[in-house]
mmCIF file of C-alpha atoms in Angstrom:
data_model
loop_
_atom_site.group_PDB
_atom_site.id
_atom_site.type_symbol
_atom_site.label_atom_id
_atom_site.label_comp_id
_atom_site.label_asym_id
_atom_site.label_seq_id
_atom_site.Cartn_x
_atom_site.Cartn_y
_atom_site.Cartn_z
ATOM 1 C CA ALA A 1 -6.777 14.194 5.881
ATOM 2 C CA GLN A 2 -10.071 13.336 7.546
ATOM 3 C CA ARG A 3 -11.862 12.839 4.237
ATOM 4 C CA GLN A 4 -9.028 10.718 2.870
ATOM 5 C CA MET A 5 -9.036 8.451 5.930
ATOM 6 C CA ILE A 6 -12.809 8.063 5.790
ATOM 7 C CA ARG A 7 -12.644 7.363 2.041
ATOM 8 C CA LEU A 8 -10.003 4.729 2.646
ATOM 9 C CA ARG A 9 -12.092 2.979 5.278
ATOM 10 C CA GLN A 10 -15.247 3.088 3.162
ATOM 11 C CA MET A 11 -13.378 1.645 0.201
ATOM 12 C CA ASP A 12 -11.989 -1.149 2.377
ATOM 13 C CA ASN A 13 -15.407 -1.995 3.802
ATOM 14 C CA ILE A 14 -17.135 -2.086 0.432
ATOM 15 C CA LEU A 15 -14.462 -3.962 -1.502
ATOM 16 C CA GLN A 16 -14.044 -6.530 1.261
ATOM 17 C CA ASN A 17 -17.804 -7.124 1.108
ATOM 18 C CA ALA A 18 -17.552 -7.391 -2.675
ATOM 19 C CA GLN A 19 -15.023 -10.187 -2.250
ATOM 20 C CA ARG A 20 -17.326 -11.971 0.199
ATOM 21 C CA GLN A 21 -20.050 -11.751 -2.452
ATOM 22 C CA GLY A 22 -17.760 -13.319 -5.065
ATOM 23 C CA ARG A 23 -17.497 -10.162 -7.145
ATOM 24 C CA ILE A 24 -13.692 -9.913 -6.804
ATOM 25 C CA SER A 25 -11.229 -12.681 -5.974
ATOM 26 C CA PHE A 26 -9.245 -11.190 -3.093
ATOM 27 C CA TYR A 27 -8.861 -8.140 -0.874
ATOM 28 C CA MET A 28 -6.813 -6.767 2.018
ATOM 29 C CA THR A 29 -7.996 -3.976 4.299
ATOM 30 C CA CYS A 30 -5.898 -1.500 6.275
ATOM 31 C CA ARG A 31 -8.466 -0.907 9.015
ATOM 32 C CA GLY A 32 -6.742 0.575 12.038
ATOM 33 C CA GLU A 33 -3.667 1.690 10.091
ATOM 34 C CA GLU A 34 -5.054 4.636 8.123
ATOM 35 C CA ALA A 35 -3.067 7.247 10.081
ATOM 36 C CA ILE A 36 0.157 5.683 8.828
ATOM 37 C CA HIS A 37 -0.929 6.114 5.218
ATOM 38 C CA ILE A 38 -2.259 9.637 5.333
ATOM 39 C CA GLY A 39 0.194 10.929 7.926
ATOM 40 C CA SER A 40 3.276 9.777 6.059
ATOM 41 C CA ALA A 41 1.923 10.671 2.608
ATOM 42 C CA SER A 42 1.371 14.259 3.726
ATOM 43 C CA ALA A 43 5.056 14.582 4.637
ATOM 44 C CA LEU A 44 6.406 13.361 1.306
ATOM 45 C CA LYS A 45 6.966 15.192 -1.964
ATOM 46 C CA GLN A 46 5.914 13.995 -5.382
ATOM 47 C CA GLN A 47 9.509 13.196 -6.402
ATOM 48 C CA ASP A 48 9.843 10.774 -3.496
ATOM 49 C CA VAL A 49 9.518 7.180 -4.673
ATOM 50 C CA ILE A 50 7.233 4.824 -2.741
ATOM 51 C CA LEU A 51 7.906 1.102 -2.523
ATOM 52 C CA ALA A 52 5.018 -0.352 -0.558
ATOM 53 C CA GLN A 53 4.032 -3.792 0.653
ATOM 54 C CA TYR A 54 0.299 -4.470 0.223
ATOM 55 C CA ARG A 55 -1.388 -2.497 2.982
ATOM 56 C CA GLU A 56 -0.488 1.080 2.048
ATOM 57 C CA HIS A 57 -3.031 2.059 -0.595
ATOM 58 C CA GLY A 58 -3.812 5.271 1.288
ATOM 59 C CA LEU A 59 -0.506 6.738 0.117
ATOM 60 C CA LEU A 60 -1.541 6.160 -3.459
ATOM 61 C CA MET A 61 -4.944 7.682 -2.703
ATOM 62 C CA TRP A 62 -3.302 10.790 -1.228
ATOM 63 C CA ARG A 63 -1.235 11.235 -4.406
ATOM 64 C CA GLY A 64 -4.325 11.270 -6.580
ATOM 65 C CA PHE A 65 -5.094 7.657 -7.491
ATOM 66 C CA THR A 66 -8.843 7.721 -8.035
ATOM 67 C CA LEU A 67 -11.530 5.398 -6.750
ATOM 68 C CA GLU A 68 -12.095 4.405 -10.359
ATOM 69 C CA GLN A 69 -8.452 3.364 -10.685
ATOM 70 C CA PHE A 70 -8.592 1.367 -7.450
ATOM 71 C CA THR A 71 -11.740 -0.484 -8.458
ATOM 72 C CA ASN A 72 -10.576 -1.033 -12.055
ATOM 73 C CA GLN A 73 -7.523 -2.803 -10.656
ATOM 74 C CA CYS A 74 -9.534 -4.928 -8.233
ATOM 75 C CA PHE A 75 -11.918 -6.002 -11.016
ATOM 76 C CA SER A 76 -9.061 -6.515 -13.529
ATOM 77 C CA ASN A 77 -10.960 -4.792 -16.304
ATOM 78 C CA ASP A 78 -9.773 -3.138 -19.504
ATOM 79 C CA LEU A 79 -8.909 0.103 -17.682
ATOM 80 C CA ASP A 80 -6.716 -1.614 -15.104
ATOM 81 C CA LEU A 81 -3.231 -0.097 -15.377
ATOM 82 C CA GLY A 82 -1.801 -3.576 -14.769
ATOM 83 C CA ARG A 83 -3.870 -5.059 -17.625
ATOM 84 C CA GLY A 84 -5.395 -7.659 -15.315
ATOM 85 C CA ARG A 85 -2.087 -9.378 -14.596
ATOM 86 C CA GLN A 86 -2.039 -8.844 -10.845
ATOM 87 C CA MET A 87 -4.155 -9.910 -7.884
ATOM 88 C CA PRO A 88 -6.464 -7.263 -6.448
ATOM 89 C CA VAL A 89 -4.793 -4.633 -4.205
ATOM 90 C CA HIS A 90 -1.509 -4.983 -6.117
ATOM 91 C CA TYR A 91 -1.618 -1.391 -7.278
ATOM 92 C CA GLY A 92 1.051 0.617 -9.069
ATOM 93 C CA SER A 93 1.421 3.951 -10.806
ATOM 94 C CA ARG A 94 4.453 5.217 -12.680
ATOM 95 C CA ALA A 95 2.898 8.679 -12.872
ATOM 96 C CA LEU A 96 2.625 8.830 -9.058
ATOM 97 C CA ASN A 97 6.055 7.307 -8.309
ATOM 98 C CA TYR A 98 4.475 4.267 -6.661
ATOM 99 C CA HIS A 99 6.121 0.962 -7.532
ATOM 100 C CA THR A 100 3.746 -1.877 -8.324
ATOM 101 C CA ILE A 101 3.101 -4.175 -5.371
ATOM 102 C CA SER A 102 4.745 -7.577 -5.359
ATOM 103 C CA SER A 103 3.236 -10.522 -3.482
ATOM 104 C CA PRO A 104 6.488 -12.145 -2.265
ATOM 105 C CA LEU A 105 7.355 -10.729 1.138
ATOM 106 C CA GLY A 106 10.242 -8.284 1.451
ATOM 107 C CA THR A 107 11.275 -7.905 -2.177
ATOM 108 C CA GLN A 108 10.687 -4.163 -2.035
ATOM 109 C CA ILE A 109 13.296 -3.589 0.712
ATOM 110 C CA PRO A 110 16.541 -4.169 -1.244
ATOM 111 C CA GLN A 111 14.863 -2.604 -4.277
ATOM 112 C CA ALA A 112 14.281 0.550 -2.224
ATOM 113 C CA THR A 113 17.989 0.696 -1.440
ATOM 114 C CA GLY A 114 18.749 0.663 -5.149
ATOM 115 C CA VAL A 115 16.153 3.357 -5.831
ATOM 116 C CA GLY A 116 17.530 5.511 -3.025
ATOM 117 C CA TYR A 117 21.090 5.139 -4.273
ATOM 118 C CA LYS A 118 20.024 6.166 -7.793
ATOM 119 C CA LEU A 119 18.212 9.214 -6.356
ATOM 120 C CA LYS A 120 21.391 10.108 -4.469
ATOM 121 C CA LEU A 121 23.421 10.013 -7.704
ATOM 122 C CA ASP A 122 20.788 12.099 -9.484
ATOM 123 C CA ALA A 123 20.757 14.673 -6.680
ATOM 124 C CA ALA A 124 24.507 15.195 -7.028
ATOM 125 C CA LYS A 125 23.889 16.524 -10.553
ATOM 126 C CA MET A 126 20.986 18.829 -9.633
ATOM 127 C CA GLU A 127 21.363 22.581 -9.427
ATOM 128 C CA ASP A 128 18.273 22.915 -7.232
ATOM 129 C CA PRO A 129 18.552 20.800 -4.055
ATOM 130 C CA SER A 130 14.795 21.100 -3.452
ATOM 131 C CA GLU A 131 14.219 18.777 -6.406
ATOM 132 C CA ALA A 132 16.073 15.913 -4.716
ATOM 133 C CA GLY A 133 13.993 12.968 -3.602
ATOM 134 C CA ILE A 134 14.190 9.966 -1.334
ATOM 135 C CA ALA A 135 12.923 6.410 -1.466
ATOM 136 C CA ILE A 136 10.496 5.299 1.218
ATOM 137 C CA CYS A 137 9.854 1.623 1.786
ATOM 138 C CA TYR A 138 6.918 0.225 3.759
ATOM 139 C CA PHE A 139 6.705 -3.226 5.312
ATOM 140 C CA GLY A 140 5.170 -5.020 8.277
ATOM 141 C CA ASP A 141 6.758 -6.396 11.415
ATOM 142 C CA GLY A 142 6.714 -9.902 9.958
ATOM 143 C CA CYS A 143 8.614 -8.704 6.899
ATOM 144 C CA ALA A 144 11.404 -7.561 9.218
ATOM 145 C CA SER A 145 12.129 -11.261 9.822
ATOM 146 C CA THR A 146 13.058 -11.870 6.177
ATOM 147 C CA THR A 147 16.558 -12.000 4.773
ATOM 148 C CA ASP A 148 15.646 -9.164 2.394
ATOM 149 C CA PHE A 149 15.237 -6.913 5.443
ATOM 150 C CA HIS A 150 18.809 -7.561 6.519
ATOM 151 C CA ALA A 151 20.248 -7.249 3.020
ATOM 152 C CA GLY A 152 18.310 -4.089 2.201
ATOM 153 C CA LEU A 153 19.136 -2.213 5.396
ATOM 154 C CA ASN A 154 22.771 -3.294 5.420
ATOM 155 C CA PHE A 155 23.310 -2.165 1.836
ATOM 156 C CA ALA A 156 21.488 1.121 2.456
ATOM 157 C CA ALA A 157 23.655 1.886 5.484
ATOM 158 C CA THR A 158 26.939 1.068 3.760
ATOM 159 C CA LEU A 159 26.005 2.864 0.529
ATOM 160 C CA LYS A 160 24.627 5.874 2.433
ATOM 161 C CA ALA A 161 21.397 5.749 0.458
ATOM 162 C CA PRO A 162 18.626 8.249 1.329
ATOM 163 C CA VAL A 163 15.910 5.724 2.193
ATOM 164 C CA VAL A 164 13.225 5.805 4.870
ATOM 165 C CA PHE A 165 12.481 2.244 5.944
ATOM 166 C CA PHE A 166 8.998 2.401 7.454
ATOM 167 C CA CYS A 167 7.888 -0.585 9.528
ATOM 168 C CA ARG A 168 4.190 -0.916 10.323
ATOM 169 C CA ASN A 169 4.287 -2.878 13.548
ATOM 170 C CA ASN A 170 0.621 -3.883 13.724
ATOM 171 C CA GLY A 171 1.056 -6.748 16.164
ATOM 172 C CA TYR A 172 0.767 -9.690 13.780
ATOM 173 C CA ALA A 173 2.595 -11.335 10.896
ATOM 174 C CA ILE A 174 -0.561 -12.944 9.524
ATOM 175 C CA SER A 175 -1.290 -15.237 12.499
ATOM 176 C CA THR A 176 2.034 -14.920 14.319
ATOM 177 C CA SER A 177 1.945 -12.338 17.109
ATOM 178 C CA VAL A 178 4.931 -10.132 17.846
ATOM 179 C CA GLU A 179 5.487 -12.071 21.080
ATOM 180 C CA ASP A 180 6.316 -15.113 18.963
ATOM 181 C CA GLN A 181 8.352 -13.176 16.395
ATOM 182 C CA TYR A 182 11.150 -11.576 18.403
ATOM 183 C CA ALA A 183 12.495 -11.181 21.925
ATOM 184 C CA GLY A 184 13.910 -7.664 21.473
ATOM 185 C CA ASP A 185 12.281 -4.274 21.857
ATOM 186 C CA GLY A 186 10.389 -4.180 18.599
ATOM 187 C CA ILE A 187 12.004 -3.406 15.245
ATOM 188 C CA VAL A 188 13.568 0.030 15.679
ATOM 189 C CA CYS A 189 16.168 -1.288 18.136
ATOM 190 C CA ARG A 190 17.826 -3.024 15.185
ATOM 191 C CA ALA A 191 18.783 0.281 13.549
ATOM 192 C CA PRO A 192 22.003 0.870 15.556
ATOM 193 C CA GLY A 193 23.228 -2.580 14.544
ATOM 194 C CA TYR A 194 23.174 -1.432 10.937
ATOM 195 C CA GLY A 195 24.764 1.897 11.783
ATOM 196 C CA MET A 196 21.660 3.885 10.956
ATOM 197 C CA ALA A 197 19.337 6.225 12.794
ATOM 198 C CA GLY A 198 15.946 5.087 14.015
ATOM 199 C CA LEU A 199 12.808 6.407 15.628
ATOM 200 C CA ARG A 200 9.537 5.045 16.939
ATOM 201 C CA VAL A 201 6.188 6.785 16.534
ATOM 202 C CA ASP A 202 2.552 6.335 17.525
ATOM 203 C CA GLY A 203 1.173 4.895 14.298
ATOM 204 C CA ASN A 204 -2.397 5.781 15.245
ATOM 205 C CA ASP A 205 -1.682 9.527 15.406
ATOM 206 C CA ALA A 206 -1.723 11.021 11.907
ATOM 207 C CA PHE A 207 -0.024 14.222 13.077
ATOM 208 C CA ALA A 208 2.776 12.348 14.843
ATOM 209 C CA VAL A 209 3.380 10.131 11.810
ATOM 210 C CA SER A 210 3.488 13.161 9.524
ATOM 211 C CA ALA A 211 6.011 14.920 11.779
ATOM 212 C CA ALA A 212 8.180 11.794 12.046
ATOM 213 C CA VAL A 213 8.317 11.210 8.286
ATOM 214 C CA ARG A 214 8.971 14.898 7.619
ATOM 215 C CA LYS A 215 11.959 14.824 9.979
ATOM 216 C CA ALA A 216 13.134 11.505 8.584
ATOM 217 C CA ARG A 217 12.997 12.823 5.015
ATOM 218 C CA GLU A 218 14.990 15.878 6.047
ATOM 219 C CA TYR A 219 17.543 13.656 7.781
ATOM 220 C CA CYS A 220 17.971 11.446 4.695
ATOM 221 C CA LEU A 221 18.626 14.373 2.373
ATOM 222 C CA THR A 222 20.863 16.271 4.784
ATOM 223 C CA ASN A 223 23.040 13.307 5.706
ATOM 224 C CA ASN A 224 22.718 11.140 2.588
ATOM 225 C CA ALA A 225 21.844 8.302 4.916
ATOM 226 C CA PRO A 226 18.956 5.906 5.628
ATOM 227 C CA ILE A 227 16.702 5.847 8.662
ATOM 228 C CA LEU A 228 14.379 3.235 10.165
ATOM 229 C CA ILE A 229 10.936 4.221 11.474
ATOM 230 C CA GLU A 230 8.777 1.889 13.518
ATOM 231 C CA ALA A 231 5.118 2.888 13.778
ATOM 232 C CA ILE A 232 3.190 1.106 16.523
ATOM 233 C CA THR A 233 -0.360 0.349 15.420
ATOM 234 C CA TYR A 234 -2.907 -2.474 15.367
ATOM 235 C CA ARG A 235 -4.375 -4.477 12.497
ATOM 236 C CA GLN A 236 -8.098 -4.493 13.242
ATOM 237 C CA GLY A 237 -9.094 -6.571 10.236
ATOM 238 C CA HIS A 238 -8.143 -10.036 9.055
ATOM 239 C CA HIS A 239 -4.782 -10.362 7.352
ATOM 240 C CA SER A 240 -6.683 -10.761 4.097
ATOM 241 C CA THR A 241 -9.951 -12.221 2.869
ATOM 242 C CA SER A 242 -8.186 -15.604 2.934
ATOM 243 C CA ASP A 243 -7.664 -15.307 6.689
ATOM 244 C CA ASP A 244 -9.864 -15.746 9.769
ATOM 245 C CA SER A 245 -8.153 -13.884 12.597
ATOM 246 C CA SER A 246 -10.619 -15.216 15.174
ATOM 247 C CA ARG A 247 -8.640 -18.464 15.083
ATOM 248 C CA TYR A 248 -5.599 -16.837 16.695
ATOM 249 C CA ARG A 249 -6.852 -13.781 18.613
ATOM 250 C CA CYS A 250 -9.957 -13.153 20.686
ATOM 251 C CA PRO A 251 -12.699 -10.736 19.563
ATOM 252 C CA LYS A 252 -12.312 -8.737 22.779
ATOM 253 C CA GLU A 253 -8.751 -7.814 21.814
ATOM 254 C CA VAL A 254 -9.929 -6.421 18.488
ATOM 255 C CA HIS A 255 -12.852 -4.612 20.117
ATOM 256 C CA ASP A 256 -10.623 -2.994 22.736
ATOM 257 C CA HIS A 257 -8.281 -1.627 20.097
ATOM 258 C CA SER A 258 -11.111 -0.467 17.835
ATOM 259 C CA THR A 259 -12.580 1.578 20.689
ATOM 260 C CA SER A 260 -9.375 2.932 22.250
ATOM 261 C CA THR A 261 -6.773 3.352 19.495
ATOM 262 C CA ASP A 262 -8.727 3.611 16.230
ATOM 263 C CA PRO A 263 -7.010 6.345 14.151
ATOM 264 C CA VAL A 264 -10.141 7.485 12.309
ATOM 265 C CA LYS A 265 -12.139 7.890 15.531
ATOM 266 C CA ARG A 266 -9.141 9.578 17.127
ATOM 267 C CA LEU A 267 -8.835 12.185 14.380
ATOM 268 C CA ASN A 268 -12.595 12.786 14.371
ATOM 269 C CA LYS A 269 -12.607 13.403 18.122
ATOM 270 C CA PHE A 270 -9.720 15.839 17.794
ATOM 271 C CA LEU A 271 -11.467 17.826 15.071
ATOM 272 C CA HIS A 272 -14.782 17.802 16.946
ATOM 273 C CA ARG A 273 -13.142 18.911 20.197
ATOM 274 C CA HIS A 274 -11.630 21.964 18.520
ATOM 275 C CA GLY A 275 -14.860 22.802 16.734
ATOM 276 C CA TRP A 276 -13.354 22.518 13.262
ATOM 277 C CA VAL A 277 -15.731 19.766 12.152
ATOM 278 C CA SER A 278 -19.089 18.716 13.584
ATOM 279 C CA SER A 279 -20.487 15.213 13.950
ATOM 280 C CA ASP A 280 -22.952 16.017 11.181
ATOM 281 C CA ASP A 281 -20.078 17.061 8.898
ATOM 282 C CA THR A 282 -18.305 13.771 9.544
ATOM 283 C CA ALA A 283 -21.461 11.753 8.888
ATOM 284 C CA LYS A 284 -21.989 13.644 5.626
ATOM 285 C CA ILE A 285 -18.444 12.925 4.490
ATOM 286 C CA ARG A 286 -18.905 9.253 5.328
ATOM 287 C CA ASP A 287 -22.090 9.047 3.257
ATOM 288 C CA GLU A 288 -20.542 10.922 0.327
ATOM 289 C CA GLU A 289 -17.487 8.690 0.244
ATOM 290 C CA ARG A 290 -19.539 5.539 0.582
ATOM 291 C CA MET A 291 -21.626 6.483 -2.452
ATOM 292 C CA ALA A 292 -18.516 7.478 -4.406
ATOM 293 C CA VAL A 293 -16.948 4.065 -3.780
ATOM 294 C CA LEU A 294 -20.159 2.232 -4.700
ATOM 295 C CA ASN A 295 -20.487 4.191 -7.941
ATOM 296 C CA ALA A 296 -16.854 3.536 -8.878
ATOM 297 C CA MET A 297 -17.163 -0.165 -8.071
ATOM 298 C CA GLU A 298 -20.347 -0.636 -10.067
ATOM 299 C CA ALA A 299 -18.816 1.141 -13.062
ATOM 300 C CA ALA A 300 -15.678 -1.008 -12.852
ATOM 301 C CA GLU A 301 -17.725 -4.184 -12.604
ATOM 302 C CA ARG A 302 -19.577 -3.384 -15.820
ATOM 303 C CA ARG A 303 -16.432 -2.962 -17.897
ATOM 304 C CA PRO A 304 -15.021 -5.782 -20.065
ATOM 305 C CA PRO A 305 -11.757 -7.586 -19.319
ATOM 306 C CA PRO A 306 -8.501 -6.480 -20.990
ATOM 307 C CA LYS A 307 -8.160 -7.324 -24.668
ATOM 308 C CA LEU A 308 -6.504 -10.643 -25.319
ATOM 309 C CA ASP A 309 -3.620 -9.181 -27.342
ATOM 310 C CA THR A 310 -2.405 -7.327 -24.252
ATOM 311 C CA LEU A 311 -1.395 -10.737 -22.880
ATOM 312 C CA PHE A 312 1.722 -10.602 -25.056
ATOM 313 C CA ALA A 313 2.567 -6.922 -24.684
ATOM 314 C CA ASP A 314 4.872 -4.934 -22.388
ATOM 315 C CA VAL A 315 7.653 -7.493 -21.952
ATOM 316 C CA TYR A 316 9.663 -6.539 -25.032
ATOM 317 C CA GLU A 317 9.723 -3.256 -26.923
ATOM 318 C CA GLU A 318 9.285 -5.287 -30.110
ATOM 319 C CA MET A 319 7.534 -8.639 -29.842
ATOM 320 C CA PRO A 320 10.041 -11.443 -30.621
ATOM 321 C CA LEU A 321 9.308 -14.321 -32.934
ATOM 322 C CA HIS A 322 8.540 -16.884 -30.237
ATOM 323 C CA LEU A 323 5.867 -14.637 -28.708
ATOM 324 C CA ARG A 324 4.328 -13.946 -32.106
ATOM 325 C CA ARG A 325 4.104 -17.695 -32.633
ATOM 326 C CA GLN A 326 2.449 -18.152 -29.234
ATOM 327 C CA GLU A 327 -0.086 -15.458 -30.027
ATOM 328 C CA GLN A 328 -0.830 -17.099 -33.364
ATOM 329 C CA GLN A 329 -1.287 -20.492 -31.693
ATOM 330 C CA LEU A 330 -3.685 -18.982 -29.168
ATOM 331 C CA GLN A 331 -5.761 -17.375 -31.911
ATOM 332 C CA GLN A 332 -5.916 -20.681 -33.772
ATOM 333 C CA HIS A 333 -7.004 -22.474 -30.605
ATOM 334 C CA LEU A 334 -9.779 -19.944 -29.959
ATOM 335 C CA ALA A 335 -10.960 -20.222 -33.551
ATOM 336 C CA LYS A 336 -11.065 -24.021 -33.243
ATOM 337 C CA TYR A 337 -13.147 -23.929 -30.046
ATOM 338 C CA PRO A 338 -15.247 -20.769 -30.368
ATOM 339 C CA GLY A 339 -17.933 -21.842 -27.911
ATOM 340 C CA ARG A 340 -15.541 -22.661 -25.084
ATOM 341 C CA TYR A 341 -14.296 -19.147 -24.338
#
């Protein structure tokens, strides 16, 4: 867990800097929220389906998504699983049961209800109950203000779908603080209104998050019912590379959280205190992961973009006539203006 959290932070630091240098177009960090990723991922099983927002790439990392795959996606090269069709950080992996990220806010919430309901129907036909899975859906506190939040949770409760709705309450919906978002006691207090269970957890404690998700998963499968988790954390970085958080919060606030609640520092201190890992060990891991990210990024940057014919693939099993005509027109256009592209 320690190495994964350090790897995640190193990747965020380096790829954010790459965006600032103009090497990639966009990036979003999860600095300060790493315990949510690694803690919850450790409590899930491979058959559990993840529907994330855009700040949960640590779960994908835990499941085996490599640094090469992360950087290939961010550079939109020919090895990008999404064939260069998505913005950076919009990862996805069918092999790892991780639905591809969607930019519009909240779309994954009602989708998770549908996934959970399908898993419930599949489980009813299984001879081995241990093979049953759940859906887990991640979103931020701001996303809980969308209509998709209401629709998704209401359907999940009435359909008795085994879904863990995991809210990362990091204090801000882009520039809107939680004080300006709601007057109630956070997000978890809404669970009883939907007739579902809920719990709140320290989102900066990887062990607490792991225990909460493990219990929540067990509850979903035992009761064929959803549950809402609210993890209290703090977004240390900007919302994205398109944002400047200094315009709506003071640097002292960020500094105070980075020194008192930082999940990576917290885990390191715990391991050091018990003598399981030394400061030198941690520094070595940090250097190793930094070099691994740099090597993966440089390799991804050198690769060519996806082939042009992939632009027309993957929508239909067999390409229809109108797409074949469009492809032909594009080829004719490129042949007419060879020096322009």
